[in-house]
PDB file of C-alpha atoms in Angstrom:
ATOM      1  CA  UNK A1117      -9.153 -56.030 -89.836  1.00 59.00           C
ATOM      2  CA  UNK A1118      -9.127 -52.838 -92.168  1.00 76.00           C
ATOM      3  CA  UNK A1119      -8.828 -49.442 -90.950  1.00 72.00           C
ATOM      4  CA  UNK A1120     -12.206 -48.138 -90.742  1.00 76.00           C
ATOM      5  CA  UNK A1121     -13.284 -50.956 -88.621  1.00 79.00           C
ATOM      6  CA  UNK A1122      -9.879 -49.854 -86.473  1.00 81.00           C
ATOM      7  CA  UNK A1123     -10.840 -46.647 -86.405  1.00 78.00           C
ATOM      8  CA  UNK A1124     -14.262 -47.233 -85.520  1.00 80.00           C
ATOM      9  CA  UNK A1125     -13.429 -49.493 -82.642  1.00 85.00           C
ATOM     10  CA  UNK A1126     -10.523 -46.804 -81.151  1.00 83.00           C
ATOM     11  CA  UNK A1127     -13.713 -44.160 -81.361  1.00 82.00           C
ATOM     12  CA  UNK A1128     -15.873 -46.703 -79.249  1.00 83.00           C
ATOM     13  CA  UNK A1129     -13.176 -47.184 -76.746  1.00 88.00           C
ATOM     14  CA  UNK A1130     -12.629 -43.315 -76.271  1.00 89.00           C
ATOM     15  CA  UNK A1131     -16.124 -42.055 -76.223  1.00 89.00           C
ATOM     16  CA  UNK A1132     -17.083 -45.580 -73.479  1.00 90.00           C
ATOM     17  CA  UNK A1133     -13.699 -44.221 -71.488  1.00 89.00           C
ATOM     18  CA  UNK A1134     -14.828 -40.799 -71.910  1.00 90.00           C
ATOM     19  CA  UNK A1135     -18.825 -41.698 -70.362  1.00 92.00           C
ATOM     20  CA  UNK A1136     -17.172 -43.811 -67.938  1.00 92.00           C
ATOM     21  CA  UNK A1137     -14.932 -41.184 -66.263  1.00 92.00           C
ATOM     22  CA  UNK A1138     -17.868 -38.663 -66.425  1.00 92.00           C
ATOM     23  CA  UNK A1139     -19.812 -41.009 -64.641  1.00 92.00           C
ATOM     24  CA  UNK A1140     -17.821 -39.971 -61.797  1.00 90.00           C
ATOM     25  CA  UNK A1141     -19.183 -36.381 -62.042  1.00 90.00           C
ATOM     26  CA  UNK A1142     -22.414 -37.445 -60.839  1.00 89.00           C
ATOM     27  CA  UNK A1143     -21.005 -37.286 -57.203  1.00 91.00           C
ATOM     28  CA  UNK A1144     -21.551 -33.721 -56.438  1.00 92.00           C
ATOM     29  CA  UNK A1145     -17.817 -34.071 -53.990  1.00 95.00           C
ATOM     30  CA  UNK A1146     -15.966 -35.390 -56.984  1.00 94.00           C
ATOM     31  CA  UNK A1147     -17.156 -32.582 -59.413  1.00 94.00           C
ATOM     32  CA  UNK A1148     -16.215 -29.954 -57.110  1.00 95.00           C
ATOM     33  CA  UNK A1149     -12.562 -31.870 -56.370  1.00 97.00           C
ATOM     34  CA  UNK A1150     -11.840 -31.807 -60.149  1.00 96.00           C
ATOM     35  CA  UNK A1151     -12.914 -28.444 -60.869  1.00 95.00           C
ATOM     36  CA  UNK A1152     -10.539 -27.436 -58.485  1.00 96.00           C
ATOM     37  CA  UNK A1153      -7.715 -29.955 -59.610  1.00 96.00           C
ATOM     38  CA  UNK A1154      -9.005 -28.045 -63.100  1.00 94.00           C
ATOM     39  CA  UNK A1155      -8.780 -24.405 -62.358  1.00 94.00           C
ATOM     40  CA  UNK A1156      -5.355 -25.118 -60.828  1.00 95.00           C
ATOM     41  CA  UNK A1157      -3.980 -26.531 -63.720  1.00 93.00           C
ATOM     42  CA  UNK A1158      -5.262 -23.286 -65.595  1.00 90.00           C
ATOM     43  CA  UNK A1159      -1.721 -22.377 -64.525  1.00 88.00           C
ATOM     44  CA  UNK A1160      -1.456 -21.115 -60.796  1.00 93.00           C
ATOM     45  CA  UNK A1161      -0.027 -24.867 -59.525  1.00 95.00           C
ATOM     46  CA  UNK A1162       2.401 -24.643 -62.508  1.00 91.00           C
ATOM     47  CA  UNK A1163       3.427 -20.590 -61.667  1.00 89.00           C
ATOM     48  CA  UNK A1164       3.757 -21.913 -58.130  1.00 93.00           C
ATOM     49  CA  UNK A1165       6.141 -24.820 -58.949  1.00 92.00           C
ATOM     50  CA  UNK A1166       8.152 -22.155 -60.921  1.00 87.00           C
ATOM     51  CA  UNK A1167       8.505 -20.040 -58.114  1.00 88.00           C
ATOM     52  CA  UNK A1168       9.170 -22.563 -55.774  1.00 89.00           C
ATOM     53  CA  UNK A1169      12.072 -23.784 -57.641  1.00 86.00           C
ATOM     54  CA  UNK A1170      13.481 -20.072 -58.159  1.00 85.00           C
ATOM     55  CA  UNK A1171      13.648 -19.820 -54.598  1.00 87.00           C
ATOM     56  CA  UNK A1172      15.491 -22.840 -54.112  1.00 84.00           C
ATOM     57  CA  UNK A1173      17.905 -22.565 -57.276  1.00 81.00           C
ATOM     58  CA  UNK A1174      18.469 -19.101 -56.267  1.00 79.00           C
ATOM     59  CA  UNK A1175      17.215 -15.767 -57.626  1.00 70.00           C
ATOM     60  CA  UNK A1176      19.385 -15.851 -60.417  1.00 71.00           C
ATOM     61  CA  UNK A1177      18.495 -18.965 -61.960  1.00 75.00           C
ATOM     62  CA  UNK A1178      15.267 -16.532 -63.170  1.00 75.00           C
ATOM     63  CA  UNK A1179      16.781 -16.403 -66.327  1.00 76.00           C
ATOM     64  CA  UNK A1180      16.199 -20.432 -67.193  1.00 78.00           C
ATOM     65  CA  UNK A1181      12.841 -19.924 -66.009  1.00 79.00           C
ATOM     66  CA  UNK A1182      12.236 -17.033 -68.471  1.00 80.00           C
ATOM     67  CA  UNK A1183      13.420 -19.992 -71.003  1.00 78.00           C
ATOM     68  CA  UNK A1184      11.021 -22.739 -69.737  1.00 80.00           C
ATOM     69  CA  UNK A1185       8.332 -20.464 -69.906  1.00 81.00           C
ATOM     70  CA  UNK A1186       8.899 -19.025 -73.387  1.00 81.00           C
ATOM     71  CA  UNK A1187       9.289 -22.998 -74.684  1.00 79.00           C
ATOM     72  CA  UNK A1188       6.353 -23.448 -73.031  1.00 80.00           C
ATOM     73  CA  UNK A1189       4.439 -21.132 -74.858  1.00 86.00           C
ATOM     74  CA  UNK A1190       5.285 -22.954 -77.552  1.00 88.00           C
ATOM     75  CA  UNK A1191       3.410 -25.655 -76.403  1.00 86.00           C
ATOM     76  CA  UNK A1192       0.246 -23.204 -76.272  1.00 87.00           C
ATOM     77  CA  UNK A1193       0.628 -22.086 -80.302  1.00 90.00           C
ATOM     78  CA  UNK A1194       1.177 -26.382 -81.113  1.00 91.00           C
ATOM     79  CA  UNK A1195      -2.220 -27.236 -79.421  1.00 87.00           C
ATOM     80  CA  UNK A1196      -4.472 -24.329 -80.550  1.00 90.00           C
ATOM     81  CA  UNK A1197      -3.027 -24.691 -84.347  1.00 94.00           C
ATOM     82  CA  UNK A1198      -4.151 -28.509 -83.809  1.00 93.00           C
ATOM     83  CA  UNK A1199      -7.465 -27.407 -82.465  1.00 91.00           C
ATOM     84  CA  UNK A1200      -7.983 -25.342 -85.228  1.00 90.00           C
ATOM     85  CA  UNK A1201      -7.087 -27.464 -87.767  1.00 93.00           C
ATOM     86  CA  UNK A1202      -8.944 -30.759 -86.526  1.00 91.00           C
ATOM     87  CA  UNK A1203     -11.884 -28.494 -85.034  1.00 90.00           C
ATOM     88  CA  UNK A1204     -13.257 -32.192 -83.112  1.00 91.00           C
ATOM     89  CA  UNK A1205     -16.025 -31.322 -81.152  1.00 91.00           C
ATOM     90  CA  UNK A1206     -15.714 -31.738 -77.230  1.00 91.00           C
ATOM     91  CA  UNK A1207     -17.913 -35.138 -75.773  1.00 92.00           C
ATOM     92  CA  UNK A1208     -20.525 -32.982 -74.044  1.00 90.00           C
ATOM     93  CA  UNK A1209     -21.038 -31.519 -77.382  1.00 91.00           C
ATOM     94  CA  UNK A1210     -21.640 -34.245 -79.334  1.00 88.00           C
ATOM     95  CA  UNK A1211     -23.270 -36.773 -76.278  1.00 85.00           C
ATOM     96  CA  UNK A1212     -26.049 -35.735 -74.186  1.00 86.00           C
ATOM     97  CA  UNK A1213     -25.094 -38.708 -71.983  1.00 88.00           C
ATOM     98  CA  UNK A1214     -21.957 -36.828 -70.922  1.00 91.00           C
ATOM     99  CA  UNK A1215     -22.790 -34.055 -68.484  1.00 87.00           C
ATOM    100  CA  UNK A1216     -20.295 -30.270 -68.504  1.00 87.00           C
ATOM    101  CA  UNK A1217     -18.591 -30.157 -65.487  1.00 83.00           C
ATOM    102  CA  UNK A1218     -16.527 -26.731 -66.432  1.00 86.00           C
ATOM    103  CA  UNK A1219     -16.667 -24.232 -68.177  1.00 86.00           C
ATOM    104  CA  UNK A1220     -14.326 -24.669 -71.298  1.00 84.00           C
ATOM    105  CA  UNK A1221     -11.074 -22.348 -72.154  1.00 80.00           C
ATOM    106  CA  UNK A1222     -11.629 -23.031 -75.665  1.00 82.00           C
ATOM    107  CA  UNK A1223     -14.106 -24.149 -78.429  1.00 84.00           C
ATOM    108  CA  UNK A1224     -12.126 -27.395 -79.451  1.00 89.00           C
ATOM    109  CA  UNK A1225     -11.578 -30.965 -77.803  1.00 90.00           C
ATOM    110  CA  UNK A1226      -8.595 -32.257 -79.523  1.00 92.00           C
ATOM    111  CA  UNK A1227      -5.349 -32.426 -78.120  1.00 94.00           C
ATOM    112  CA  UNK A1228      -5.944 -31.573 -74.223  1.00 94.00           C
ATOM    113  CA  UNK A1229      -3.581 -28.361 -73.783  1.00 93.00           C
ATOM    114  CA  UNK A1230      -4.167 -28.844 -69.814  1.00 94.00           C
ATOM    115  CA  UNK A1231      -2.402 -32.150 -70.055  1.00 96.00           C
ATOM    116  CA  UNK A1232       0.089 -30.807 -72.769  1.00 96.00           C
ATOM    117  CA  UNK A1233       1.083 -28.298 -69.967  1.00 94.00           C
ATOM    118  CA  UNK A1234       0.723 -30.342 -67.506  1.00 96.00           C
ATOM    119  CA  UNK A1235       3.406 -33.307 -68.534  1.00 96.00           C
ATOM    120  CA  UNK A1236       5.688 -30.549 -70.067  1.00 93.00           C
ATOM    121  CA  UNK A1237       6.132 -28.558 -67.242  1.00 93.00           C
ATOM    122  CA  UNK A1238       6.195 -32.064 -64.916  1.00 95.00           C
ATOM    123  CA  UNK A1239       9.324 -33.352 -66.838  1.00 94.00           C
ATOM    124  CA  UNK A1240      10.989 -30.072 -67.077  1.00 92.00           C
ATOM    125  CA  UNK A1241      10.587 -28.598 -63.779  1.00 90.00           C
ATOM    126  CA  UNK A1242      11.286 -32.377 -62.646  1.00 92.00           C
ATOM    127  CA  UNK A1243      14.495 -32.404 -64.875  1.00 91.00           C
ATOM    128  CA  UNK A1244      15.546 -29.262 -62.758  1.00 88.00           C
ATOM    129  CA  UNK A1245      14.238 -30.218 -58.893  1.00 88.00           C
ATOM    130  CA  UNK A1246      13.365 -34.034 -58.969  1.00 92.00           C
ATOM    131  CA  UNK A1247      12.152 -33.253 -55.463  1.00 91.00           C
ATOM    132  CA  UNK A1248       9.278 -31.479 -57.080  1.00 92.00           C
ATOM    133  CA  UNK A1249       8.257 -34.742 -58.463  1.00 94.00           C
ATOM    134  CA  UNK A1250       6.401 -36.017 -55.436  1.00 95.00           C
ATOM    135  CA  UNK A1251       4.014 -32.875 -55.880  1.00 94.00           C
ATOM    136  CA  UNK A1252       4.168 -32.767 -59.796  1.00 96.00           C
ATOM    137  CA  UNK A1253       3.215 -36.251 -60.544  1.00 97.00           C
ATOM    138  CA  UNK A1254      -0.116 -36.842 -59.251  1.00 98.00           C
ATOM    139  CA  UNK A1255      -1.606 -33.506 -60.098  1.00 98.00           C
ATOM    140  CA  UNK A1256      -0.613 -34.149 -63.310  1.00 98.00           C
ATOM    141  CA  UNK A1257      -2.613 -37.523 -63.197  1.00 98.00           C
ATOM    142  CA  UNK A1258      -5.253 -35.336 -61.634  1.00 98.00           C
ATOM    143  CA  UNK A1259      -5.440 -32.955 -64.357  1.00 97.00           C
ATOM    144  CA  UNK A1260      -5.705 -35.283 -67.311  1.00 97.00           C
ATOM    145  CA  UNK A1261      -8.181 -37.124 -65.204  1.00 97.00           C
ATOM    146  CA  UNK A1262     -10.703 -33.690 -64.560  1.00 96.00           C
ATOM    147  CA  UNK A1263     -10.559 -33.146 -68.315  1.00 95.00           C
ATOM    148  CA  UNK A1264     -12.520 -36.511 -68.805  1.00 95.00           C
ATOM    149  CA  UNK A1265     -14.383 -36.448 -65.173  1.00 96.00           C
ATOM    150  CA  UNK A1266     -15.539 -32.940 -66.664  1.00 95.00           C
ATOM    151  CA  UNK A1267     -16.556 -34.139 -70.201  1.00 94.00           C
ATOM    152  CA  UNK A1268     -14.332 -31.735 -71.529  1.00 94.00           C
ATOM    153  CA  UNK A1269     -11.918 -34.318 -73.640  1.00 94.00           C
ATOM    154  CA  UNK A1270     -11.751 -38.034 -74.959  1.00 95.00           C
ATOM    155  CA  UNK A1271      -9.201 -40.290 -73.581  1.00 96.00           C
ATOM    156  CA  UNK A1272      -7.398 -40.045 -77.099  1.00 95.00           C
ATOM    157  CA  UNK A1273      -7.475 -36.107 -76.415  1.00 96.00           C
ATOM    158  CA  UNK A1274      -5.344 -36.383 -73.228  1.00 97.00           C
ATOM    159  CA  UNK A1275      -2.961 -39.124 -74.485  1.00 96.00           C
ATOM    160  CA  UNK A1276      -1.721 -37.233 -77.691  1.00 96.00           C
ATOM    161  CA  UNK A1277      -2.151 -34.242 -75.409  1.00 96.00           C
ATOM    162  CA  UNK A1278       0.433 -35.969 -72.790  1.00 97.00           C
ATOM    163  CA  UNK A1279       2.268 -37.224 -75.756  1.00 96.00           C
ATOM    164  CA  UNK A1280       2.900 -33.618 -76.967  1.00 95.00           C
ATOM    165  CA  UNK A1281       3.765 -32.351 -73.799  1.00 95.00           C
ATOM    166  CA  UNK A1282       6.380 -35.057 -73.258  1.00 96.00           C
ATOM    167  CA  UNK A1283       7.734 -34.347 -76.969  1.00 94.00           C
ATOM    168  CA  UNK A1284       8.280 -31.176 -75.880  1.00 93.00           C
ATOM    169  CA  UNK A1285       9.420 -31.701 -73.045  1.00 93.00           C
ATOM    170  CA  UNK A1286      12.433 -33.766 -74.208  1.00 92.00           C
ATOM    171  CA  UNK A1287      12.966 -31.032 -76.867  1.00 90.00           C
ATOM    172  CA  UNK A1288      13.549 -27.927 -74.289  1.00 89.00           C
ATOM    173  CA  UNK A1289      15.822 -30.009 -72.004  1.00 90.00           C
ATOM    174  CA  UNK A1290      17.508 -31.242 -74.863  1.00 90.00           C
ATOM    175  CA  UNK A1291      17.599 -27.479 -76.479  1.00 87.00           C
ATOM    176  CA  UNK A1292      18.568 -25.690 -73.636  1.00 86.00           C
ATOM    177  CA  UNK A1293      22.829 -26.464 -73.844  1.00 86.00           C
ATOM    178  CA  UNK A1294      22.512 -24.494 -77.361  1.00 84.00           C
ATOM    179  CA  UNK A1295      21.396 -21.885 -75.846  1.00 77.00           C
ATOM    180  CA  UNK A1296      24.192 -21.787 -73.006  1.00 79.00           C
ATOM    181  CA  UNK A1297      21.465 -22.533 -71.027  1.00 78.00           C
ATOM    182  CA  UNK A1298      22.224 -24.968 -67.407  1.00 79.00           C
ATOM    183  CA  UNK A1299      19.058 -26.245 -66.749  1.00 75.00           C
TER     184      UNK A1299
END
């Protein structure tokens, strides 16, 4: 099998994932439920984890927060250059099968930056309090799920978006002992 016909095939299986999962959208409770589990992961679940953690590691561990956050604004300026430089349009765009469930933040489909967060901040803030995970873990599942249920992204989109985030992930826990930083 050559590459094109790869290719081709790997574009089949993400755009039949992508109708599948939207599918789901139809059911007017399930829409709702992931444009919450959406608007959450716009960042006020992942500010709340923060500040949970603060308050158990202590007021003064607000300095390795400060840290986490600047890495993950890293994270931000990685997925919008990739946007920008692969400019693939989102499925709703491109499909009139696939029906809009939210609003989008940006223009671009390609990597998910929701699920980029949403994995980072999982493994690091998991790293730090693995009692967090229990929370963490599913509503990360949740979030790469509403970016399909919503039409928003391909499968492909959230996997290298999850992919990135993990990457990075690994990188500031790995960074933060050259920093004199105790994570």
């Amino acid at each position: 099998m050559n590459f094109k016909n790869t290719k081709i095939k790997i574009l089949d299986l993400d755009l039949r994932g992508c109708i599948y999962l939207n599918h789901l959208s139809h059911t007017q409770n399930i829409a709702l439920f992931f444009k919450i589990i959406s608007r959450l992961g716009d960042g006020v679940f992942w500010y709340a984890m923060l500040i949970l953690i603060w308050i158990q590691k202590s007021l003064a561990y607000g300095f390795q927060l400060f840290y986490i956050v600047l890495s993950g604004s890293l994270g931000t300026g990685i997925y919008k250059f990739l946007k920008h430089k692969t400019t693939r349009p989102r499925p709703y765009q491109v499909h009139q099968v696939i029906i809009l469930g939210e609003r989008p933040l940006d223009h671009f489909s390609f990597p998910s930056g929701h699920t980029l967060h949403a994995v980072m901040a999982t493994i690091v803030l998991g790293y730090i309090q693995p009692l967090m995970l229990f929370l963490m873990l599913p509503f990360t599942v949740l979030v790469a799920l509403s970016r399909m249920v919503l039409g928003l992204h391909y499968p492909t989109d959230v996997i290298i978006g999850a992919l990135i985030g993990a990457t990075m992930a690994i990188c500031i826990i790995v960074a933060a002992p050259f920093f004199n930083i105790t994570l």
